[in-house]
PDB file of C-alpha atoms in Angstrom:
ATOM      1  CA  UNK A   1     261.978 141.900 162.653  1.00  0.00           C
ATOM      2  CA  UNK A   2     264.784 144.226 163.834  1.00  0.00           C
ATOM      3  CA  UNK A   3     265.738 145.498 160.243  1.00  0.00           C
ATOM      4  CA  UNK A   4     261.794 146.226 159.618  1.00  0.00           C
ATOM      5  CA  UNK A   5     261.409 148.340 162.518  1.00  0.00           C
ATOM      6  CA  UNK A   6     264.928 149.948 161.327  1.00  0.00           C
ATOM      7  CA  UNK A   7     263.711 150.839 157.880  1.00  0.00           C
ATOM      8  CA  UNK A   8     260.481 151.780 159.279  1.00  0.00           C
ATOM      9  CA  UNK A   9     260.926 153.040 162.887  1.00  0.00           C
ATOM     10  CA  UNK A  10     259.077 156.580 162.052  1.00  0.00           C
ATOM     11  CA  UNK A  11     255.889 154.900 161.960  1.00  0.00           C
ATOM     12  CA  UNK A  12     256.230 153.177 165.516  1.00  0.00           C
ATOM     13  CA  UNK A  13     255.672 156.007 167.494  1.00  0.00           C
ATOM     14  CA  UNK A  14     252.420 158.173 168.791  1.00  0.00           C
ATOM     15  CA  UNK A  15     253.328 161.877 169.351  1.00  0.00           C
ATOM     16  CA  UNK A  16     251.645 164.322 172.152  1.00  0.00           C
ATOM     17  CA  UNK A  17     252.446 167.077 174.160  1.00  0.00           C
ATOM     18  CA  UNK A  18     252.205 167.824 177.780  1.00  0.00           C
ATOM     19  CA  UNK A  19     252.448 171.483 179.640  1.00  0.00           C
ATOM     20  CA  UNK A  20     255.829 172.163 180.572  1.00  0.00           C
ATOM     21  CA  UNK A  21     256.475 172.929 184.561  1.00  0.00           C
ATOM     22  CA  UNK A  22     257.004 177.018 183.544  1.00  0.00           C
ATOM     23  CA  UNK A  23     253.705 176.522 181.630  1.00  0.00           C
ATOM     24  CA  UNK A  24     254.461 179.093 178.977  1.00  0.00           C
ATOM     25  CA  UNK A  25     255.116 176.315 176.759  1.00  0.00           C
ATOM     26  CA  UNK A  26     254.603 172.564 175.716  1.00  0.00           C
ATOM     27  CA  UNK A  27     257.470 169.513 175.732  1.00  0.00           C
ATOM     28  CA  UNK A  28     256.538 167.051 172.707  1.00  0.00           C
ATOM     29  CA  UNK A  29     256.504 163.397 173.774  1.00  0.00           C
ATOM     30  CA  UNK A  30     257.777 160.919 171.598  1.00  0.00           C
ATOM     31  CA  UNK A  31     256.332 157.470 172.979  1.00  0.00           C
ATOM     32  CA  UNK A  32     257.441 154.240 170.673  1.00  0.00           C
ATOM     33  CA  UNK A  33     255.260 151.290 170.748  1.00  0.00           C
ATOM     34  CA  UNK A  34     255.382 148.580 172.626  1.00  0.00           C
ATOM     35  CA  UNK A  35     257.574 146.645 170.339  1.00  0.00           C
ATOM     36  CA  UNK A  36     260.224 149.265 169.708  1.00  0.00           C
ATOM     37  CA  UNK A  37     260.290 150.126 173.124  1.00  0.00           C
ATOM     38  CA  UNK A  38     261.350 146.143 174.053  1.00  0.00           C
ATOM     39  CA  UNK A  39     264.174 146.508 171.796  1.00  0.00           C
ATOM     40  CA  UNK A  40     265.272 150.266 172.750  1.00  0.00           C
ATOM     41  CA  UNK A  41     265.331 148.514 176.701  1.00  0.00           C
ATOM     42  CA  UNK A  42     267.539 145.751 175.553  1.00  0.00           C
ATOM     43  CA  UNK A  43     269.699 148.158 173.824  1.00  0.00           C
ATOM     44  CA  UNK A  44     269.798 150.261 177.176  1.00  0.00           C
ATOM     45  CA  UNK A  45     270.591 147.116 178.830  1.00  0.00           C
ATOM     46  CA  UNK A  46     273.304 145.263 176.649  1.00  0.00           C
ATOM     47  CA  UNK A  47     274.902 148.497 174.439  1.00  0.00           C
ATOM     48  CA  UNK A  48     274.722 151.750 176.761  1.00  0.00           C
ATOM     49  CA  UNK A  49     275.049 150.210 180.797  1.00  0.00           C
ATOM     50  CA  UNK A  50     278.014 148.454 180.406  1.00  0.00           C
ATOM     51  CA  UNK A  51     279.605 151.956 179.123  1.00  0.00           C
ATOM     52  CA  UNK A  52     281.982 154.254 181.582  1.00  0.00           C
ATOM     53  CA  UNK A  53     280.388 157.289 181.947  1.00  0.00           C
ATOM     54  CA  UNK A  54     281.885 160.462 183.973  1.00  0.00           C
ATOM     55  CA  UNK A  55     281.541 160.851 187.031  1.00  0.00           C
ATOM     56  CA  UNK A  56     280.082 163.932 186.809  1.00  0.00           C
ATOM     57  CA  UNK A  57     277.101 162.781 184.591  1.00  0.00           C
ATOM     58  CA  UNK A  58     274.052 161.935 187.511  1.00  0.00           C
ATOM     59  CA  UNK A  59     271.334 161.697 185.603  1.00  0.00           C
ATOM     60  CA  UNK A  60     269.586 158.551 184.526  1.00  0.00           C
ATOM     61  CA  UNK A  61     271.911 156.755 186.293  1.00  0.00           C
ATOM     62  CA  UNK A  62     270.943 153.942 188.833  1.00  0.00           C
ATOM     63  CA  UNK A  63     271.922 154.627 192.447  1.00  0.00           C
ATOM     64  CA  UNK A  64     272.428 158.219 191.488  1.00  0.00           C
ATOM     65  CA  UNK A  65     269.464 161.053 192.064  1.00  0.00           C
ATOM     66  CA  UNK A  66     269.208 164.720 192.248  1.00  0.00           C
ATOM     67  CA  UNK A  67     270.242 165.129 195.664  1.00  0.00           C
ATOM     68  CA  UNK A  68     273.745 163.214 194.784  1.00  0.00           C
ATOM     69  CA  UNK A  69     273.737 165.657 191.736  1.00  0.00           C
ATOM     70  CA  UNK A  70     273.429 168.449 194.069  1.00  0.00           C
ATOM     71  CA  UNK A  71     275.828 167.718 197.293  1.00  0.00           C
ATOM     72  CA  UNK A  72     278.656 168.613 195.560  1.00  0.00           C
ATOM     73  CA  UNK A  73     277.874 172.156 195.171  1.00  0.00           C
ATOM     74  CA  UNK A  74     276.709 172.914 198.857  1.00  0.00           C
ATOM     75  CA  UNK A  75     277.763 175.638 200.526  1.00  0.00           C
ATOM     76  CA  UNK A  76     280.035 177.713 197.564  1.00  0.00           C
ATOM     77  CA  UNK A  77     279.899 180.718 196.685  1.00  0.00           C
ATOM     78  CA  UNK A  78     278.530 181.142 193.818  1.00  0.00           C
ATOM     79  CA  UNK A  79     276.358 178.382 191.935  1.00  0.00           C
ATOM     80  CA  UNK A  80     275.971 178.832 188.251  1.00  0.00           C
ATOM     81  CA  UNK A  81     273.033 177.041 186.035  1.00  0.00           C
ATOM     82  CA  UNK A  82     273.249 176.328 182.701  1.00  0.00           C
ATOM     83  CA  UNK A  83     270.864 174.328 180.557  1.00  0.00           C
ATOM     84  CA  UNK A  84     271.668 173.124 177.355  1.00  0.00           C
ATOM     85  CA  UNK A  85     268.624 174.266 174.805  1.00  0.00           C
ATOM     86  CA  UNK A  86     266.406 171.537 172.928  1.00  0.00           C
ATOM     87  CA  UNK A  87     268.842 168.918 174.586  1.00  0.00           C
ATOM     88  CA  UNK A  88     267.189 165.492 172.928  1.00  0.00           C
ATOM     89  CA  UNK A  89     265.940 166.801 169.344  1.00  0.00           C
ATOM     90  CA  UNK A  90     269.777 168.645 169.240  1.00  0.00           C
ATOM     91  CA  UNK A  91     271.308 165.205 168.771  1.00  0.00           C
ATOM     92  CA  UNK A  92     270.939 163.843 164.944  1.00  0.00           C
ATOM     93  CA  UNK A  93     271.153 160.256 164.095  1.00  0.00           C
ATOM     94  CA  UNK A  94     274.467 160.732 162.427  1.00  0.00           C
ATOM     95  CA  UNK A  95     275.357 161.561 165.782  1.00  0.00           C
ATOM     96  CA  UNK A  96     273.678 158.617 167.085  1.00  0.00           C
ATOM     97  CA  UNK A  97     275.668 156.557 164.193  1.00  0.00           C
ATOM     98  CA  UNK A  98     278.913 157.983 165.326  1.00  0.00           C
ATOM     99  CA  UNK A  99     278.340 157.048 168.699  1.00  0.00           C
ATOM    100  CA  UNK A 100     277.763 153.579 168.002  1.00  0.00           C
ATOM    101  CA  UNK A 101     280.457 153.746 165.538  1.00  0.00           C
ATOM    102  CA  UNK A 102     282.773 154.635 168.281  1.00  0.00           C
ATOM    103  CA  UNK A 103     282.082 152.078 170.837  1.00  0.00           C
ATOM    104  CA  UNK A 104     283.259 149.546 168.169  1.00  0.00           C
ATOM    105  CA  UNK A 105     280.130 148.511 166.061  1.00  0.00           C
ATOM    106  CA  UNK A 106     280.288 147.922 162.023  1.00  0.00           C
ATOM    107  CA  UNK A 107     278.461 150.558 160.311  1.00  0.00           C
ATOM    108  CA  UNK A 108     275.673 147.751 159.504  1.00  0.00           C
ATOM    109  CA  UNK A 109     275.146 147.452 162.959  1.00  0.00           C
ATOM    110  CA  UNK A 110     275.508 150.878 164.429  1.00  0.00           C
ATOM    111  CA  UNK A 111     272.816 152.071 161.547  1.00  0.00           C
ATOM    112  CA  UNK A 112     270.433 149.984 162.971  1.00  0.00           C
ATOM    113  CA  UNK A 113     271.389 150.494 166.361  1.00  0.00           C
ATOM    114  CA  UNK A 114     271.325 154.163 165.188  1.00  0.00           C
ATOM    115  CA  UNK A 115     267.654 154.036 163.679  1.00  0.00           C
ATOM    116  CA  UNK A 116     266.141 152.123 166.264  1.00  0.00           C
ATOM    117  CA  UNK A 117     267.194 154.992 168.523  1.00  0.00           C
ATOM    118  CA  UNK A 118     265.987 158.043 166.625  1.00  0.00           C
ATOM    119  CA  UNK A 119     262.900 159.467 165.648  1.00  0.00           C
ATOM    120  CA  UNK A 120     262.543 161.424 161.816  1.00  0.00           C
ATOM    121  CA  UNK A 121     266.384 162.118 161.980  1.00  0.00           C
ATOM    122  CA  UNK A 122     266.632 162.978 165.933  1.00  0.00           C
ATOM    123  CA  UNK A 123     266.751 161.900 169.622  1.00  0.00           C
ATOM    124  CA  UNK A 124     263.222 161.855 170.917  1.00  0.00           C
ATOM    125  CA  UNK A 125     262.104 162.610 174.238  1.00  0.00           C
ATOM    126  CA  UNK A 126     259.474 159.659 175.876  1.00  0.00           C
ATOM    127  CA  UNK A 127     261.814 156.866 173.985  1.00  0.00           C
ATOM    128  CA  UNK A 128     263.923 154.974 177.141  1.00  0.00           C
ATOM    129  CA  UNK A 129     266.949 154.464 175.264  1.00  0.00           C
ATOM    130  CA  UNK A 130     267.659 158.717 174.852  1.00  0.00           C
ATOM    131  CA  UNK A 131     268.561 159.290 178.283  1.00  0.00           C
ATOM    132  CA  UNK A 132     271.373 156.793 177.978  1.00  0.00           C
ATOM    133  CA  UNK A 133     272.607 158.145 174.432  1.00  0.00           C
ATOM    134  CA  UNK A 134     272.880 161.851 175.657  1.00  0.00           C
ATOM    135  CA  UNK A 135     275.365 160.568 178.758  1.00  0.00           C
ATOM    136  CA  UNK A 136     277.313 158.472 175.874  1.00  0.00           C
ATOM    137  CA  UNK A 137     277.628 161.418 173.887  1.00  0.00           C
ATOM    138  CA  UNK A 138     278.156 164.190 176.409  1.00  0.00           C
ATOM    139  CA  UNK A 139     281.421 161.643 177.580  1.00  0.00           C
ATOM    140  CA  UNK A 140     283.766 164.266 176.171  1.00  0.00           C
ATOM    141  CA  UNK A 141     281.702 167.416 176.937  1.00  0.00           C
ATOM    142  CA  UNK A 142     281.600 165.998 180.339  1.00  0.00           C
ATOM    143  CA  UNK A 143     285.478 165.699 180.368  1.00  0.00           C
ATOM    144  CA  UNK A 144     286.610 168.995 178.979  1.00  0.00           C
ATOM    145  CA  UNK A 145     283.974 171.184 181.182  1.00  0.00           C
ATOM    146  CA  UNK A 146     285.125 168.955 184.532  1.00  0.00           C
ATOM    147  CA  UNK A 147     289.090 169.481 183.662  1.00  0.00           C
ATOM    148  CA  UNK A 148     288.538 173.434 182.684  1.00  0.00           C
ATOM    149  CA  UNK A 149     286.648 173.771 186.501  1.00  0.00           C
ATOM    150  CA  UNK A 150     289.464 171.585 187.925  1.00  0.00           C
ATOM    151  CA  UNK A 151     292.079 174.074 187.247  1.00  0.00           C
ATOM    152  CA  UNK A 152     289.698 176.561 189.493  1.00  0.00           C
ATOM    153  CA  UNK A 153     288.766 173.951 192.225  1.00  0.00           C
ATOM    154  CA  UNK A 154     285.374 174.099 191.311  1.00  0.00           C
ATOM    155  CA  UNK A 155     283.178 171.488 191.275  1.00  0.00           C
ATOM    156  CA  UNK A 156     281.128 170.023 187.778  1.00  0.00           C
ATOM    157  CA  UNK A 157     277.775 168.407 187.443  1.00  0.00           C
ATOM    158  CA  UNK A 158     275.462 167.620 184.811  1.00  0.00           C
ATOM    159  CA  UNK A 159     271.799 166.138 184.921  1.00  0.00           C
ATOM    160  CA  UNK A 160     270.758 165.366 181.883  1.00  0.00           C
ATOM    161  CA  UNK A 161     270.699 169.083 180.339  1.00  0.00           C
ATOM    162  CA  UNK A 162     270.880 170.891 183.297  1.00  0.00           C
ATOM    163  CA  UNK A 163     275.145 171.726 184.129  1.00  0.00           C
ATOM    164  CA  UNK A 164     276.337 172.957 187.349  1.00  0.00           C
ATOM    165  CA  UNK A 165     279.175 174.629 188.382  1.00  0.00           C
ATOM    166  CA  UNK A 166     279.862 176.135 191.837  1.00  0.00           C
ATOM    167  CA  UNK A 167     282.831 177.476 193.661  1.00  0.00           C
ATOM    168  CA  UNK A 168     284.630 180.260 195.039  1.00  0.00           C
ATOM    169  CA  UNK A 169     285.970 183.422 193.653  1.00  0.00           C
ATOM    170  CA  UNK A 170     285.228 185.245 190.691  1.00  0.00           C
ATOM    171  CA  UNK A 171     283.760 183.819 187.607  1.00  0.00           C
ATOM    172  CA  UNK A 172     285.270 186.053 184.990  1.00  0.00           C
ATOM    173  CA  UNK A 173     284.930 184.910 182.035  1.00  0.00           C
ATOM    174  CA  UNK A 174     284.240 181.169 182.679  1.00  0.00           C
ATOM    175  CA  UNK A 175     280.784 181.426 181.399  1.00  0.00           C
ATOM    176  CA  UNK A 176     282.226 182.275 178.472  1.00  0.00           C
ATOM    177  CA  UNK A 177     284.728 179.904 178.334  1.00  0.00           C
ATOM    178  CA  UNK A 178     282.114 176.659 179.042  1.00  0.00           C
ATOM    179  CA  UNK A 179     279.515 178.304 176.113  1.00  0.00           C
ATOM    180  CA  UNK A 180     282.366 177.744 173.807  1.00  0.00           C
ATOM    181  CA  UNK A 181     283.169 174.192 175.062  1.00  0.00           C
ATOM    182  CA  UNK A 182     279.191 173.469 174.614  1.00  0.00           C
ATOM    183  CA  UNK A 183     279.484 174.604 171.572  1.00  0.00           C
ATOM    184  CA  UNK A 184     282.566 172.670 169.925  1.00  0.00           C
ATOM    185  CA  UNK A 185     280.598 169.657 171.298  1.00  0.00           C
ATOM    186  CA  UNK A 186     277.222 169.986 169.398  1.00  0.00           C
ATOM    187  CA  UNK A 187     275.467 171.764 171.528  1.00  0.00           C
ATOM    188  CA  UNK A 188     273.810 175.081 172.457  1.00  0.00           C
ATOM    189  CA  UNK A 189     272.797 177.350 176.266  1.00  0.00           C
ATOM    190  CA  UNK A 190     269.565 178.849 176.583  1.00  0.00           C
ATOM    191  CA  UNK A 191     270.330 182.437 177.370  1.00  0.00           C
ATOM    192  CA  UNK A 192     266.596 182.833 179.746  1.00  0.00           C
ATOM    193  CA  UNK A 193     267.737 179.577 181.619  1.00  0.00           C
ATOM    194  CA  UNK A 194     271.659 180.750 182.616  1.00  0.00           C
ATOM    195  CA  UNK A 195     271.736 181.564 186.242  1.00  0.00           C
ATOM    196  CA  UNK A 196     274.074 182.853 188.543  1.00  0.00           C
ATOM    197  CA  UNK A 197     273.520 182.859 192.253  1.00  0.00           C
ATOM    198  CA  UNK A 198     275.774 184.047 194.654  1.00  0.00           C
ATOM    199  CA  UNK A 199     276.072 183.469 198.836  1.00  0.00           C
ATOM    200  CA  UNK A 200     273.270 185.011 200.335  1.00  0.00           C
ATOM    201  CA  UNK A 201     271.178 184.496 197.974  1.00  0.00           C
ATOM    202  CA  UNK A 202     268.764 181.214 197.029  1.00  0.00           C
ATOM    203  CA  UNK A 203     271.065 178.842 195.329  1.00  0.00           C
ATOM    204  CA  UNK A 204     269.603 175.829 193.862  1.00  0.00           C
ATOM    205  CA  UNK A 205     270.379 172.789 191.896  1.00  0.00           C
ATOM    206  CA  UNK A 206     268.206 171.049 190.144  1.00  0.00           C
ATOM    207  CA  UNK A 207     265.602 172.385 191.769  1.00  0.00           C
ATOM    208  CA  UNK A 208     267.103 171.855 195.408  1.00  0.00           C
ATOM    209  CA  UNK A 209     268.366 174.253 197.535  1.00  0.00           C
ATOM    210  CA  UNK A 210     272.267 174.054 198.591  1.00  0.00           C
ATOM    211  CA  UNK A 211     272.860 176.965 200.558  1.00  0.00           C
ATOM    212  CA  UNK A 212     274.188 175.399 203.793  1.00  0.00           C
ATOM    213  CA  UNK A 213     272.860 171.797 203.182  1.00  0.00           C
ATOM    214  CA  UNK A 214     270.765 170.381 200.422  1.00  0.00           C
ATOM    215  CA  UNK A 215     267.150 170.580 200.977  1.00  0.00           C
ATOM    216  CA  UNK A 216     263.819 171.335 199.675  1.00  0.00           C
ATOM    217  CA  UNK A 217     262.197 174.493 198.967  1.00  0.00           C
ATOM    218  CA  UNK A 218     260.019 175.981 201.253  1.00  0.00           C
ATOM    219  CA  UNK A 219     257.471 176.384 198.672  1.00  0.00           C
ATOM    220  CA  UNK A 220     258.211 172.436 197.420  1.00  0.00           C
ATOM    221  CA  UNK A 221     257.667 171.796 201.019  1.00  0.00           C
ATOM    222  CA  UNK A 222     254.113 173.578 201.863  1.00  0.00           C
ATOM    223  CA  UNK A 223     253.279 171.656 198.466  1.00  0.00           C
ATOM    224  CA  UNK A 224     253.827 168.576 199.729  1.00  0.00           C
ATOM    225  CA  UNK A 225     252.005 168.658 202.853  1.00  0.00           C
ATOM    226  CA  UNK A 226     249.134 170.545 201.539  1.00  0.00           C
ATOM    227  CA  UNK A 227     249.002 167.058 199.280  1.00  0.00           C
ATOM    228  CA  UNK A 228     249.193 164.962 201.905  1.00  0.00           C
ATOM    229  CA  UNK A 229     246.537 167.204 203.627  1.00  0.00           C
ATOM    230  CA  UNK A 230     243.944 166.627 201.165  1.00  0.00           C
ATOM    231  CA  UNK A 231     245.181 163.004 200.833  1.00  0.00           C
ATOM    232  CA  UNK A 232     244.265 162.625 204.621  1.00  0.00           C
ATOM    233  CA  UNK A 233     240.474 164.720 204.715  1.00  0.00           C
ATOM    234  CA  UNK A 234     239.616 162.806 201.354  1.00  0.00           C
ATOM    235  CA  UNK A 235     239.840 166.196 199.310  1.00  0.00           C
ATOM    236  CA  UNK A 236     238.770 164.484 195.547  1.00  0.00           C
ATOM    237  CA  UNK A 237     241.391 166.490 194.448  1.00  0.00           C
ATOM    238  CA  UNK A 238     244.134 164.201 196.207  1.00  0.00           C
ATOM    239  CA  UNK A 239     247.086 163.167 194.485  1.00  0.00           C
ATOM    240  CA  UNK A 240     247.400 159.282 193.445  1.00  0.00           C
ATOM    241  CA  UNK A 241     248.930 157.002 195.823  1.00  0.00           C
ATOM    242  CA  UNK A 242     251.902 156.930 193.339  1.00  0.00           C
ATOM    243  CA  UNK A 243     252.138 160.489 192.967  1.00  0.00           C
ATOM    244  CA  UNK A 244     252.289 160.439 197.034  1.00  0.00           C
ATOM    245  CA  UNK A 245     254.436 157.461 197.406  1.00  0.00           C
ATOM    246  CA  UNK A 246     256.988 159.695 195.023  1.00  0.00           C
ATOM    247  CA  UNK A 247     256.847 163.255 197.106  1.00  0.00           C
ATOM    248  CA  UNK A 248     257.174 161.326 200.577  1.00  0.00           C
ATOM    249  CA  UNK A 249     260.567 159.098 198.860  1.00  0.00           C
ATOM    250  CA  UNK A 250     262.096 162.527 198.098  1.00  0.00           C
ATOM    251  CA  UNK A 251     261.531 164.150 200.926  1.00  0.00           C
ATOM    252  CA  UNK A 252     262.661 160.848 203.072  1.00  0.00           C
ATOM    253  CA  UNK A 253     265.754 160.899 200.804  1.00  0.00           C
ATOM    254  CA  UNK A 254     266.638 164.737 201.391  1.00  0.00           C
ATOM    255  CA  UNK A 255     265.485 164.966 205.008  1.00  0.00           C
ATOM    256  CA  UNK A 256     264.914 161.761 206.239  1.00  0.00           C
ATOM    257  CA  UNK A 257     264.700 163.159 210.105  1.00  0.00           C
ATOM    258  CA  UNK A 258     261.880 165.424 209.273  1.00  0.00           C
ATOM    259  CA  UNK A 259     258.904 165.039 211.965  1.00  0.00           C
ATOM    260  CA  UNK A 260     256.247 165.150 209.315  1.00  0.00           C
ATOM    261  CA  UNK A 261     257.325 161.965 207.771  1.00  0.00           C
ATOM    262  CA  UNK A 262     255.907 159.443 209.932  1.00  0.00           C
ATOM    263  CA  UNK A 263     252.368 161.353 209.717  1.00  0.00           C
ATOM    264  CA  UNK A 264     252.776 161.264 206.019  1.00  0.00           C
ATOM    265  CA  UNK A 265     253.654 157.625 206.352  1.00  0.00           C
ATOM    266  CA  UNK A 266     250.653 157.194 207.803  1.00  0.00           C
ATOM    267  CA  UNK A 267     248.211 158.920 205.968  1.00  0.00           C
ATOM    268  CA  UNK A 268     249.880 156.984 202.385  1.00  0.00           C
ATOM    269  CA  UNK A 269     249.304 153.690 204.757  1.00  0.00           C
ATOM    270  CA  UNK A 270     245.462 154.252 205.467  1.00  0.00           C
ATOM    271  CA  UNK A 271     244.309 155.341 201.757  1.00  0.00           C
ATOM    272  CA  UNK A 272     246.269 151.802 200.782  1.00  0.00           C
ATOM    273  CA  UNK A 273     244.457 149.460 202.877  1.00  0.00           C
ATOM    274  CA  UNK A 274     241.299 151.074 201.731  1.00  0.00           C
TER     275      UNK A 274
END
């Protein structure tokens, strides 16, 4: 069964789109079936988990979130964003071969490790083993961007394709510097996404701010508890108790002495036992 779905994984997988959060544009979803997915889970489980990652990766990683992807870079000053364009489709299954070539596999087994993994000759975004690959992968990347802002004292982060550095002084020509290390390692920056923000200013990490502490956006915040308003008055245009149950987990996480979470806790409570 495994070599069938090898030979033939293109045709396991339905395709769609879905707005992205700028809305100018659209992120194509990649969703294998239920079969393939089964045996892209026990992959994550048995091949990629056991793996040392760097530190510095925090994404997809259990017991690691945004906020622990963000602490690091409180209170600097100057936080620079970079995102790494087309992050999933950028990695071929070559790639994916050598990667599973590298961890010690034969190249019978690391082909079908390989196609089981990719979709029409790339990574694809909606399949649950990707996540895992890309940290695998970005090992060495990971490595030679945290040792270049070591000899600064600055501090390194990546989730998923979003990399963070923050410190103090000038940047000079580090920017530089860490596009060309991006790209010796397979990878390219989207010019519209790189960000610098210095002291003073908002600085945020994946989408958090880090100014003096991490915390939510004010605008992130009014969102939430406009939710929870129409959650509470019945609004029929009230989130889902899941969609609810998220926002109140990440704001407990980030602020977990905020006033407005027992009232929140209590409105989630009363549409449950409905």
């Amino acid at each position: 069964m495994i070599t069938r779905y090898a030979h033939n994984c293109d045709l396991y997988y339905k395709v769609f789109s879905i707005p992205k959060s700028s809305g100018r544009s659209r992120r194509w979803i990649c969703a294998p079936s239920r079969e393939l997915k089964g045996l892209q889970r026990w992959i994550v489980r048995y091949v990629l988990n056991p793996i040392q990652l760097h530190d510095a990766a925090t994404g997809y990683r259990r017991r690691l979130s945004i906020v622990d992807n963000a602490k690091c870079h409180v209170d600097r000053e100057f936080v620079a964003n970079v995102d790494i364009r087309d992050f999933f489709p950028s990695i071929s299954t070559p790639r994916v071969f050598g990667m599973f070539r590298s961890l010690g596999y034969c190249d019978d087994v690391a082909w079908i490790l390989s196609r089981l993994c990719t979709y029409r000759g790339r990574l694809p975004q909606g399949a649950p083993s990707s996540p895992g690959i890309t940290n695998v992968i970005c090992r060495r990347l990971d490595a030679r961007l945290s040792a270049y802002c070591d000899l600064y004292d600055w501090s390194y982060s990546r989730y998923s394709d979003d990399i963070t550095v923050s410190g103090d002084g000038p940047l000079g020509q580090a920017l530089r510097i860490m596009t060309k290390i991006i790209s010796a390692e397979g990878f390219a920056i989207n010019p519209r996404k790189t960000r610098v923000s210095r002291r003073g200013a908002s600085q945020q990490v994946t989408g958090l701010i880090v100014n003096a502490a991490v915390a939510l956006p004010r605008n992130k915040r009014k969102l939430i508890r406009a939710m929870f308003y129409r959650a509470k008055i019945g609004h029929p245009d009230a989130p889902s108790d899941s969609a609810l149950s998220g926002h109140l987990a990440l704001l407990t996480m980030i602020n977990p002495d905020d006033p407005a979470i027992e009232g929140y806790r209590q409105v989630l409570a009363a549409r449950q036992s409905e």
